[in-house]
Coordinates of C-alpha atoms in Angstrom, one line a residue:
M389 CA 90.2 86.7 134.5
Q390 CA 88.6 88.2 131.3
K391 CA 85.5 86.6 130.7
V392 CA 85.0 85.1 127.0
S393 CA 82.4 86.5 124.8
F394 CA 79.4 84.6 123.8
F395 CA 80.4 84.5 120.3
R396 CA 83.8 83.1 121.5
S397 CA 82.5 80.6 123.8
I398 CA 82.8 76.6 123.6
H399 CA 79.0 76.6 124.3
L400 CA 78.3 78.4 121.0
K401 CA 81.0 76.3 119.2
F402 CA 79.7 73.3 120.3
V403 CA 76.0 73.8 119.3
L404 CA 76.8 75.2 116.3
M405 CA 79.5 72.0 115.5
Y406 CA 76.6 69.5 116.8
V407 CA 73.7 71.2 114.5
L408 CA 76.2 71.4 111.7
L409 CA 77.2 67.5 112.3
I410 CA 73.3 66.7 111.9
L411 CA 72.5 69.3 109.1
I412 CA 75.2 67.5 107.3
A413 CA 73.9 64.3 108.1
M414 CA 70.4 64.9 106.5
Q415 CA 71.4 67.0 104.0
I416 CA 73.4 63.7 102.6
I417 CA 70.3 61.9 103.6
G418 CA 68.2 63.9 101.8
I419 CA 70.4 64.3 98.4
Y420 CA 70.8 60.9 98.6
F421 CA 66.8 60.6 98.9
A422 CA 65.6 63.1 96.2
Q423 CA 68.2 61.5 93.8
E424 CA 66.8 57.6 94.6
L425 CA 63.1 59.2 94.2
E426 CA 63.8 61.2 91.3
K427 CA 65.4 58.1 89.4
T428 CA 62.7 55.7 90.6
L429 CA 59.8 57.9 89.9
K430 CA 61.5 58.8 86.4
E431 CA 62.1 55.1 85.8
N432 CA 58.4 53.9 86.6
F433 CA 57.3 56.9 84.1
E434 CA 59.0 55.8 81.3
E435 CA 58.3 52.1 81.9
S436 CA 54.6 53.2 82.2
I437 CA 55.5 55.0 78.7
E438 CA 57.3 52.4 76.8
D439 CA 54.3 49.7 77.5
R440 CA 52.1 51.5 76.3
V441 CA 54.1 52.3 73.3
N442 CA 54.9 48.4 73.0
L443 CA 51.0 47.7 72.4
L444 CA 50.9 51.1 70.3
V445 CA 53.8 49.9 68.0
F446 CA 52.1 46.6 67.3
S447 CA 48.9 48.1 66.7
V448 CA 50.9 50.4 64.1
R449 CA 52.8 47.3 62.1
E450 CA 49.6 45.4 61.8
E451 CA 48.4 48.5 60.5
L452 CA 51.3 48.9 58.2
T453 CA 51.7 45.7 57.3
R454 CA 48.2 43.8 55.9
Q455 CA 46.9 43.9 53.1
R456 CA 44.4 46.3 52.2
T457 CA 41.6 46.1 49.7
E458 CA 40.1 49.0 47.7
E459 CA 37.2 49.0 50.5
D460 CA 39.5 49.4 53.0
P461 CA 40.6 53.0 54.5
S462 CA 44.1 54.1 53.7
P463 CA 47.2 53.3 56.0
E464 CA 46.9 57.2 57.4
E465 CA 43.1 57.0 57.9
S466 CA 43.8 53.5 60.2
L467 CA 46.6 54.9 61.9
H468 CA 44.8 58.1 62.8
T469 CA 42.1 55.8 63.9
V470 CA 44.6 53.8 66.1
L471 CA 46.1 57.3 67.6
S472 CA 42.9 58.7 68.5
G473 CA 42.4 56.2 70.7
F474 CA 45.8 56.1 72.3
S475 CA 45.4 59.4 74.6
S476 CA 46.0 59.7 78.2
D477 CA 47.0 63.1 80.7
D478 CA 50.6 62.2 80.7
I479 CA 50.9 62.3 76.8
I480 CA 51.0 65.1 74.9
E481 CA 51.6 63.7 71.2
V482 CA 51.8 60.4 69.3
R483 CA 53.2 60.6 65.8
V484 CA 53.6 57.8 62.8
I485 CA 56.7 58.6 60.9
D486 CA 57.5 56.1 58.0
S487 CA 61.1 54.7 57.0
K488 CA 61.5 57.9 55.0
M489 CA 60.9 60.3 57.5
R490 CA 57.5 61.2 56.2
I491 CA 55.1 61.7 59.1
L492 CA 51.8 58.8 58.1
A493 CA 49.9 60.3 61.5
T494 CA 49.8 62.4 64.4
S495 CA 47.3 62.4 67.6
E496 CA 47.4 65.6 67.6
Y497 CA 44.3 67.4 65.8
E498 CA 46.6 70.8 65.4
N499 CA 48.9 69.4 63.7
Q500 CA 47.2 67.6 61.0
H501 CA 48.5 69.8 58.2
L502 CA 51.8 68.2 59.1
V503 CA 50.8 64.8 57.5
N504 CA 52.5 63.6 55.0
Q505 CA 55.2 65.9 55.7
R506 CA 59.4 65.1 56.3
T507 CA 60.3 65.6 59.4
A508 CA 63.7 66.0 60.9
D509 CA 64.0 65.0 64.5
E510 CA 66.7 63.1 65.7
L511 CA 65.5 60.7 68.0
V512 CA 63.3 59.4 65.2
R513 CA 65.9 58.9 62.5
N514 CA 68.2 58.0 64.9
S515 CA 65.4 55.4 65.8
I516 CA 64.8 54.6 62.5
Q517 CA 68.7 54.1 61.3
S518 CA 69.5 51.7 64.6
G519 CA 66.4 50.4 64.9
T520 CA 66.5 50.8 68.4
Q521 CA 64.9 53.4 70.8
F522 CA 66.1 56.7 71.7
S523 CA 64.6 59.0 74.5
K524 CA 65.9 62.3 75.4
T525 CA 64.1 64.9 78.4
Y526 CA 64.2 68.7 76.9
L527 CA 62.5 71.6 77.5
D528 CA 59.5 73.0 75.9
E529 CA 60.6 76.5 75.2
P530 CA 56.8 78.1 74.7
S531 CA 55.1 76.3 77.8
Q532 CA 58.7 76.1 79.9
R533 CA 58.0 72.5 80.8
R534 CA 59.9 69.5 81.0
I535 CA 59.3 67.2 78.2
W536 CA 60.4 63.4 77.9
G537 CA 60.2 62.2 73.6
L538 CA 60.5 58.1 73.1
A539 CA 61.4 57.2 69.8
M540 CA 60.7 53.4 69.6
P541 CA 61.2 51.2 65.8
V542 CA 58.2 49.5 64.2
V543 CA 60.5 46.6 62.7
S544 CA 58.8 44.2 60.6
G545 CA 61.1 41.0 60.1
D546 CA 64.4 42.5 59.5
E547 CA 63.2 45.6 58.3
V548 CA 62.7 49.0 60.1
I549 CA 59.4 50.1 58.3
A550 CA 58.2 52.9 61.1
S551 CA 59.1 54.6 64.2
V552 CA 56.5 55.8 67.1
Y553 CA 57.5 59.4 68.3
I554 CA 55.9 60.1 71.9
Q555 CA 56.2 63.3 73.6
S556 CA 55.2 62.8 77.1
D557 CA 54.5 65.6 80.0
I558 CA 57.4 64.4 82.6
E559 CA 56.9 67.9 84.7
K560 CA 54.5 65.6 87.2
V561 CA 57.3 63.5 88.0
F562 CA 59.6 66.5 88.8
G563 CA 56.4 68.0 90.6
Q564 CA 56.0 65.6 92.7
I565 CA 59.5 65.3 93.4
N566 CA 59.5 68.8 94.7
D567 CA 56.4 68.2 96.6
I568 CA 58.7 65.5 98.2
N569 CA 62.0 67.9 98.6
Q570 CA 59.5 70.6 100.1
I571 CA 58.1 67.9 102.7
L572 CA 61.8 66.7 103.2
A573 CA 63.5 70.7 103.7
G574 CA 60.4 71.4 106.3
G575 CA 61.1 67.9 108.0
T576 CA 64.4 69.3 108.3
A577 CA 63.8 72.6 109.3
F578 CA 61.9 71.1 112.1
S579 CA 64.5 68.6 112.8
L580 CA 67.3 71.2 112.9
G581 CA 64.9 73.3 115.3
I582 CA 65.1 70.2 117.8
T583 CA 68.6 69.7 117.3
V584 CA 69.7 72.9 118.7
I585 CA 67.5 73.3 121.8
L586 CA 68.7 69.4 122.2
G587 CA 72.1 70.6 121.4
I588 CA 71.5 73.9 124.1
L589 CA 71.0 71.3 126.4
L590 CA 73.4 69.1 125.8
A591 CA 75.9 71.7 125.5
Q592 CA 74.8 72.8 128.9
T593 CA 75.8 69.7 130.6
I594 CA 79.1 69.9 129.5
T595 CA 79.9 73.9 129.7
R596 CA 78.4 74.3 133.2
P597 CA 80.8 72.1 135.1
I598 CA 83.9 73.5 133.0
A599 CA 82.5 76.8 133.9
D600 CA 82.5 75.9 137.5
M601 CA 85.6 74.5 137.1
T602 CA 87.0 78.2 135.6
K603 CA 85.5 80.0 138.0
Q604 CA 87.5 77.5 140.9
A605 CA 90.6 77.7 139.2
S606 CA 90.2 82.1 138.9
A607 CA 89.6 81.4 143.2
M608 CA 92.2 79.5 143.3
A609 CA 94.8 81.7 141.8
K610 CA 93.4 84.8 144.4
G611 CA 94.3 82.2 147.1
N612 CA 90.5 81.0 147.6
F613 CA 90.6 77.3 148.3
A614 CA 87.5 76.6 150.2
R615 CA 85.0 76.6 147.3
K616 CA 84.1 73.6 145.6
V617 CA 83.3 72.4 141.9
R618 CA 79.7 71.1 141.9
V619 CA 79.7 67.2 140.3
Y620 CA 76.3 67.0 138.2
G621 CA 77.0 63.5 137.6
Q622 CA 79.0 60.4 137.7
D623 CA 80.4 60.1 133.8
E624 CA 84.0 61.8 133.0
I625 CA 83.1 65.0 133.5
G626 CA 81.7 64.0 137.0
D627 CA 85.0 62.7 137.5
L628 CA 87.1 65.7 136.2
A629 CA 85.0 67.4 138.8
K630 CA 86.1 65.3 141.8
A631 CA 89.5 65.1 140.5
F632 CA 89.6 69.0 140.2
N633 CA 88.3 69.4 144.2
H634 CA 90.6 66.9 145.2
L635 CA 93.6 68.7 143.5
T636 CA 91.7 71.8 145.3
T637 CA 92.3 70.1 148.7
R638 CA 95.5 69.0 147.9
L639 CA 97.0 72.4 146.8
Q640 CA 95.0 74.2 149.7
E641 CA 97.4 71.7 152.1
A642 CA 100.2 72.3 149.6
Q643 CA 99.3 76.3 150.1
S644 CA 99.1 76.0 153.8
S645 CA 102.3 73.7 154.3
T646 CA 104.2 76.4 151.9
E647 CA 102.6 79.7 153.9
S648 CA 103.9 77.6 156.9
E649 CA 107.3 76.9 156.1
R650 CA 107.3 80.6 154.5
R651 CA 106.6 82.3 158.2
K652 CA 109.2 79.9 159.6
L653 CA 111.6 80.7 157.3
A654 CA 110.6 84.7 157.9
S655 CA 111.1 84.3 161.3
V656 CA 114.6 82.7 161.6
L657 CA 115.3 85.5 158.8
S658 CA 114.5 88.1 160.9
N659 CA 115.6 86.7 164.0
M660 CA 119.2 85.5 162.9
T661 CA 122.1 87.5 164.1
D662 CA 124.0 87.0 161.0
G663 CA 122.9 88.6 157.9
V664 CA 121.4 86.9 154.8
I665 CA 121.5 87.6 151.3
S666 CA 119.4 85.5 148.8
T667 CA 120.2 86.7 145.0
D668 CA 118.7 85.2 141.5
R669 CA 120.3 83.2 138.2
K670 CA 121.8 86.5 137.7
G671 CA 123.2 87.6 141.0
R672 CA 120.5 90.2 141.6
I673 CA 119.5 90.5 145.4
I674 CA 115.6 89.0 146.0
L675 CA 115.6 88.9 149.5
I676 CA 117.7 90.3 152.5
N677 CA 116.6 90.3 155.8
D678 CA 116.8 93.0 158.3
T679 CA 120.3 92.2 160.5
A680 CA 121.9 92.3 156.4
L681 CA 120.9 95.7 156.1
D682 CA 121.6 97.1 159.8
M683 CA 125.4 95.5 158.7
L684 CA 125.5 97.1 155.0
G685 CA 123.6 100.3 156.9
V686 CA 121.4 100.6 153.3
P687 CA 117.8 100.9 153.4
R688 CA 115.9 97.6 151.5
E689 CA 114.3 99.6 148.2
H690 CA 118.2 100.3 147.6
V691 CA 119.8 96.9 147.1
L692 CA 116.6 94.8 145.9
N693 CA 117.4 94.0 142.2
R694 CA 120.7 95.2 142.6
P695 CA 123.7 93.3 141.7
V696 CA 125.5 91.5 145.1
P697 CA 128.7 92.3 144.5
A698 CA 127.9 96.4 143.9
V699 CA 126.2 96.0 147.5
L700 CA 129.1 94.5 149.2
G701 CA 131.5 96.8 147.6
L702 CA 133.2 94.3 145.2
E703 CA 132.2 95.2 141.9
Q704 CA 136.0 96.4 141.4
E705 CA 137.4 92.8 142.4
Q706 CA 134.8 90.2 142.6
T707 CA 132.1 88.8 139.9
F708 CA 129.0 87.1 140.5
E709 CA 130.7 84.5 138.8
D710 CA 133.8 84.9 141.0
L711 CA 131.5 84.6 143.8
V712 CA 129.8 81.4 142.6
D713 CA 133.3 79.7 142.4
M714 CA 134.2 81.2 146.1
Q715 CA 134.7 78.4 148.2
D716 CA 136.5 79.9 151.6
P717 CA 134.9 82.6 153.2
I718 CA 136.4 86.8 152.1
T719 CA 136.8 89.4 154.7
I720 CA 135.1 92.9 153.7
D721 CA 136.4 95.6 155.4
F722 CA 133.9 98.8 155.8
S723 CA 136.0 100.5 158.4
N724 CA 136.2 104.4 158.3
E725 CA 137.4 107.6 160.6
E726 CA 134.4 106.4 163.1
G727 CA 136.5 103.0 163.7
P728 CA 136.7 99.3 162.7
Y729 CA 134.2 97.6 160.7
I730 CA 135.1 94.1 159.4
L731 CA 132.6 91.6 158.1
R732 CA 133.4 87.9 156.8
A733 CA 131.0 87.2 153.7
N734 CA 130.3 83.2 153.2
F735 CA 129.0 82.2 149.9
S736 CA 126.8 78.6 149.4
V737 CA 125.3 77.9 145.4
I738 CA 121.9 77.0 145.0
Q739 CA 122.0 74.3 142.0
K740 CA 119.1 72.2 140.7
E741 CA 119.8 68.6 140.5
T742 CA 120.9 69.1 136.5
G743 CA 123.7 71.7 137.9
F744 CA 122.5 74.8 136.9
V745 CA 123.3 77.4 139.1
N746 CA 119.8 79.1 140.3
G747 CA 121.0 82.1 142.7
L748 CA 123.4 82.4 145.7
I749 CA 123.2 82.7 149.1
V750 CA 125.2 85.4 151.0
V751 CA 125.6 84.8 155.1
L752 CA 127.5 87.6 156.7
H753 CA 129.2 87.8 159.7
D754 CA 130.2 91.1 162.1
I755 CA 133.7 89.7 163.1
T756 CA 134.8 93.2 164.2
E757 CA 134.6 92.6 167.6
Q758 CA 136.7 89.4 166.9
E759 CA 139.1 90.9 165.2
K760 CA 139.7 93.6 167.9
I761 CA 139.8 90.7 170.7
E762 CA 142.2 89.2 168.2
M763 CA 144.5 92.7 167.4
E764 CA 144.3 93.2 171.6
R765 CA 145.3 89.6 172.4
R766 CA 148.3 90.0 169.9
E767 CA 149.1 93.7 171.2
F768 CA 148.7 92.5 174.9
V769 CA 151.1 89.3 174.2
S770 CA 153.7 91.5 173.3
N771 CA 153.0 94.4 175.7
V772 CA 153.4 91.2 178.6
S773 CA 156.5 89.5 176.5
H774 CA 158.5 93.1 176.2
E775 CA 157.5 94.5 180.0
L776 CA 159.2 90.8 181.0
R777 CA 162.0 91.1 179.2
T778 CA 163.0 94.6 179.9
P779 CA 164.0 93.7 183.8
L780 CA 164.8 90.3 182.6
T781 CA 167.3 91.7 180.6
S782 CA 168.5 93.9 183.1
M783 CA 168.8 91.3 186.1
R784 CA 170.9 88.7 183.4
S785 CA 173.2 91.8 182.8
Y786 CA 173.8 92.7 186.3
L787 CA 173.6 89.0 187.1
E788 CA 176.5 88.1 184.9
A789 CA 178.4 90.7 186.2
L790 CA 178.2 89.6 189.7
A791 CA 179.0 86.1 188.0
D792 CA 182.4 87.7 186.8
G793 CA 183.5 88.7 190.0
A794 CA 181.4 92.0 190.6
W795 CA 180.4 90.5 193.8
K796 CA 184.1 90.8 195.3
D797 CA 183.5 94.8 195.0
E798 CA 182.6 95.7 198.0
E799 CA 181.0 99.3 196.4
I800 CA 179.4 97.5 193.4
A801 CA 177.7 94.2 194.5
P802 CA 175.3 96.3 196.5
S803 CA 174.5 98.4 194.1
F804 CA 173.8 95.9 191.9
L805 CA 171.9 93.5 194.2
H806 CA 169.6 96.6 194.6
V807 CA 168.8 96.7 190.9
T808 CA 168.0 92.9 190.8
Q809 CA 165.7 92.9 193.7
T810 CA 164.1 96.0 192.1
E811 CA 163.3 94.3 188.6
T812 CA 162.6 91.2 190.7
E813 CA 159.8 93.1 192.8
R814 CA 158.5 94.5 189.6
M815 CA 158.0 91.6 187.8
I816 CA 156.1 90.2 190.4
R817 CA 153.8 93.0 190.7
L818 CA 153.6 92.8 187.1
V819 CA 152.5 88.9 187.3
T820 CA 150.3 90.1 190.2
D821 CA 148.5 92.3 188.4
L822 CA 148.2 90.2 185.6
L823 CA 146.7 87.5 187.7
Q824 CA 144.4 90.0 189.0
L825 CA 143.0 91.2 185.5
S826 CA 142.9 87.2 184.5
R827 CA 140.7 86.6 187.5
M828 CA 138.2 89.7 186.6
D829 CA 138.2 88.7 183.2
S830 CA 137.3 85.3 184.1
R831 CA 134.7 86.5 186.9
E832 CA 136.4 84.2 189.4
Y833 CA 136.5 86.7 191.8
E834 CA 133.6 87.8 194.9
L835 CA 132.9 91.7 196.2
N836 CA 133.0 91.6 199.7
T837 CA 130.6 94.5 199.5
D838 CA 128.9 96.5 202.6
I839 CA 127.3 100.2 203.3
V840 CA 130.2 103.0 203.4
D841 CA 130.3 106.4 204.2
F842 CA 132.4 107.6 200.8
V843 CA 133.4 110.8 202.7
K844 CA 135.3 109.4 205.2
F845 CA 136.4 106.4 203.3
F846 CA 137.9 109.1 200.7
H847 CA 139.3 111.0 203.5
R848 CA 141.1 108.6 204.8
I849 CA 143.0 107.3 201.9
I850 CA 143.9 110.8 201.0
D851 CA 145.3 111.4 204.2
R852 CA 147.6 108.2 203.5
F853 CA 149.1 109.6 200.5
E854 CA 149.2 113.1 201.8
L855 CA 151.7 111.7 204.6
M856 CA 153.8 109.3 202.4
K857 CA 153.9 111.8 199.4
S858 CA 157.5 113.0 198.8
N859 CA 157.2 116.0 196.0
D860 CA 156.3 119.2 196.6
V861 CA 152.4 118.5 195.6
Q862 CA 149.1 120.6 197.5
F863 CA 146.3 118.3 197.7
V864 CA 143.0 120.5 197.1
R865 CA 139.7 118.4 199.1
L866 CA 136.5 119.7 196.9
I867 CA 134.5 117.3 198.8
P868 CA 131.2 117.9 201.2
P869 CA 131.2 117.8 204.9
G870 CA 128.1 115.4 205.0
P871 CA 128.1 111.8 204.5
L872 CA 127.1 109.7 201.4
Y873 CA 126.7 106.2 201.9
T874 CA 127.1 103.9 199.0
E875 CA 127.8 99.8 198.5
L876 CA 131.7 98.6 197.9
D877 CA 134.5 96.7 198.5
M878 CA 136.6 98.3 200.6
D879 CA 139.5 96.6 199.6
K880 CA 139.2 97.0 195.9
M881 CA 137.9 100.3 195.9
T882 CA 141.2 101.2 197.9
Q883 CA 143.3 100.2 195.2
V884 CA 141.4 101.4 192.5
I885 CA 141.6 105.0 194.3
D886 CA 145.5 104.2 195.3
N887 CA 146.3 103.5 191.4
I888 CA 144.6 106.8 190.6
I889 CA 145.6 109.2 192.9
S890 CA 149.7 107.6 192.2
N891 CA 149.5 108.2 188.4
A892 CA 148.3 111.8 189.8
L893 CA 151.2 112.4 191.9
K894 CA 153.7 110.5 189.2
Y895 CA 152.7 113.0 186.2
S896 CA 152.2 115.8 189.3
P897 CA 155.1 118.4 188.5
D898 CA 156.7 120.0 192.0
G899 CA 154.4 123.0 193.4
G900 CA 151.2 121.5 191.3
N901 CA 148.1 120.9 193.0
V902 CA 146.0 117.7 193.3
R903 CA 142.3 118.0 193.7
F904 CA 139.9 115.6 195.2
T905 CA 136.2 116.3 194.1
V906 CA 133.1 114.8 195.3
Q907 CA 129.7 115.3 193.8
A908 CA 125.8 113.6 194.6
E909 CA 124.0 113.4 191.6
D910 CA 120.8 111.8 191.8
D911 CA 121.2 107.9 191.9
H912 CA 125.3 107.8 192.0
I913 CA 128.1 109.2 193.5
K914 CA 130.8 111.5 191.1
I915 CA 134.3 111.7 192.3
A916 CA 137.2 113.2 190.4
V917 CA 140.4 113.2 190.9
S918 CA 142.8 115.9 188.8
D919 CA 146.3 116.9 188.3
E920 CA 148.6 119.5 186.3
G921 CA 150.6 117.1 185.0
M922 CA 151.7 116.9 180.7
G923 CA 148.3 116.0 180.0
I924 CA 147.1 113.6 177.5
P925 CA 146.8 113.7 173.3
E926 CA 143.2 114.0 172.9
S927 CA 143.3 111.0 170.0
N928 CA 144.8 108.8 173.3
V929 CA 142.5 109.7 175.6
K930 CA 140.2 106.8 175.5
R931 CA 143.1 104.4 175.7
I932 CA 144.6 105.5 178.8
F933 CA 142.2 102.3 180.3
E934 CA 143.6 99.9 177.8
R935 CA 146.2 97.3 179.6
F936 CA 149.7 98.3 179.4
Y937 CA 148.8 102.0 177.8
R938 CA 151.2 105.0 179.0
A939 CA 151.1 108.1 178.2
D940 CA 154.9 108.6 178.9
K941 CA 156.1 105.2 178.7
A942 CA 159.9 106.1 179.9
R943 CA 158.9 107.8 183.1
S944 CA 156.4 105.1 183.8
R945 CA 158.6 102.2 183.6
A946 CA 161.2 104.4 185.3
M947 CA 158.7 104.7 188.2
G948 CA 158.1 101.3 188.5
G949 CA 154.5 101.3 186.8
T950 CA 153.4 98.1 185.1
G951 CA 150.7 99.9 183.0
L952 CA 147.5 98.2 184.2
G953 CA 146.6 100.0 187.0
L954 CA 143.7 102.0 185.2
A955 CA 142.8 98.8 183.6
I956 CA 142.2 97.2 186.9
A957 CA 140.4 100.5 188.2
K958 CA 138.1 100.3 185.0
E959 CA 137.2 96.8 185.7
M960 CA 136.8 97.2 189.7
I961 CA 134.5 100.5 189.1
Q962 CA 132.2 98.3 186.5
A963 CA 132.2 95.5 188.9
H964 CA 130.9 97.6 191.6
G965 CA 128.1 99.1 189.0
G966 CA 129.8 102.3 188.3
H967 CA 131.7 104.1 185.0
I968 CA 134.9 105.5 184.8
W969 CA 136.8 107.8 182.2
A970 CA 139.1 110.4 181.5
E971 CA 139.2 114.2 180.4
S972 CA 142.5 115.5 179.5
E973 CA 144.0 118.9 178.0
E974 CA 147.8 118.5 176.9
G975 CA 149.9 120.4 179.0
K976 CA 147.3 121.1 181.5
G977 CA 146.5 118.3 183.3
T978 CA 144.8 115.3 183.4
T979 CA 141.2 114.4 185.4
I980 CA 140.0 111.0 186.1
F981 CA 136.1 110.9 187.1
F982 CA 134.4 107.6 188.2
T983 CA 131.1 106.8 189.6
L984 CA 129.3 104.4 192.4
P985 CA 125.9 103.9 193.3
F986 CA 124.2 106.3 196.1
E987 CA 122.2 105.0 199.1
V988 CA 120.0 107.8 200.2
E989 CA 119.7 106.6 203.3
E990 CA 122.3 105.3 205.8
A991 CA 122.7 101.8 206.3
G992 CA 125.3 101.4 208.8
E993 CA 128.9 102.2 209.2
W994 CA 132.0 101.7 207.4
D995 CA 134.4 101.0 209.8

């Protein structure tokens, strides 16, 4: 998290706000105090002057209205005497002006030349004309001091006979106001200094818990839930810190639960035999397990954030919206030249409570083996039906002929009965082989094994076929003289070798050779039976162990084969822990190989 600079921090903002509030409050109080103080001082000053002027007005009226004798001084001299006694520090000059605006007397010695001259002072004129007092504060230009002028009328009866005009020095009042304002400003500055200190301390009590919570939030964002916020008090911030610590604990529990569920889900997904794909609301893949990657044969980085229809190879047929609406599973065929490969995809929509589609879950099942089994089952039923229908059809034809009277013909009837008996035996062999395969598929059989010298055992079976063979086929034995011991079920292994040798004799031409080979290799014996028949096409070699498969169907059926011999041989060899396969070249013959476990030490006799 980026650190907040000091000039943008809430700490500075809080202190500034606190100081500004105090400053504004003190300024309002100071302004109000200064205005009221100025008003009070000026009123006191003016009242003091007015009180003294009233006494002066009385004395002036007495001098102007009394009866004078020749021995008495003139009014100007009397007024000068009165004004001379009316002096103080705050009064600059006093003048007496009659009703004709003529100066009768002045207290200022330097202005005596103005006596008996007219004045144009507006305050005096207004006072004489209206009979009321007038006052005004103005700035004296030469001295740059404020002067308060007062003109008070002198009334005798109902007539204004004169006006007393006084100029007083009011600058001292403003000087007192300035001194008081300076004292107030100093107190304000001192108070602001104390306020700043208190504001910083107060701000720290708020910002320190907030800073701790910020650090805790950053630690929580990084997954560290062990850190706790310190509780500094029992106030609202303390309650917030407690709630934050409680939230941290709950988040830690939730994170642990979520992590546990995530591990469980990851374990389930990684161990599922089915492939699972999850998409976002736009159909892009956000999660895919290893099984799905193996099924699709692609690396993880090639499928993440790709549209799911493109990954599944459905972009030409389906859109993401089509898959969201898909109710039934669909089959995806990935078969190629190497073999069949079929997947079944089931789709499940992830929706919110509001119905908004939040994603899609795709579950992939590998149904290749199921489809193969199903196909083999259908083919097996078809083959069994065909194999049974052929002899039954033949028998019905001959039996119908016998029923129509052919039984009376001594030459034809035995032939018809022989064919019927042959077809019946063929069906019995077919059913017997089917029952045997069924028991082997269901593991409803047991091997009665014993330690046997396979060399003697193999020679004995070959000798039996050499006595029974009817065509001109030569047996070539490439078998070591020494004993080779293996554990096997003699009856079932005899059946296996009988089937292999019978097939070799069937497909060997007259004058051909059938070779028998036995080799000891490490921990097993390798046996091979080769003929010089017509061979099998390379594309069909692996199919000769399938049920009802025949290289030459017409010839095999004519020879009485059921097409199940090699299938039974395969099951028997695998039950003994061995392996069977074939190699063939068309026109040159076929070799059947199989292996059996090899016992190094002799463990007993086979006979």
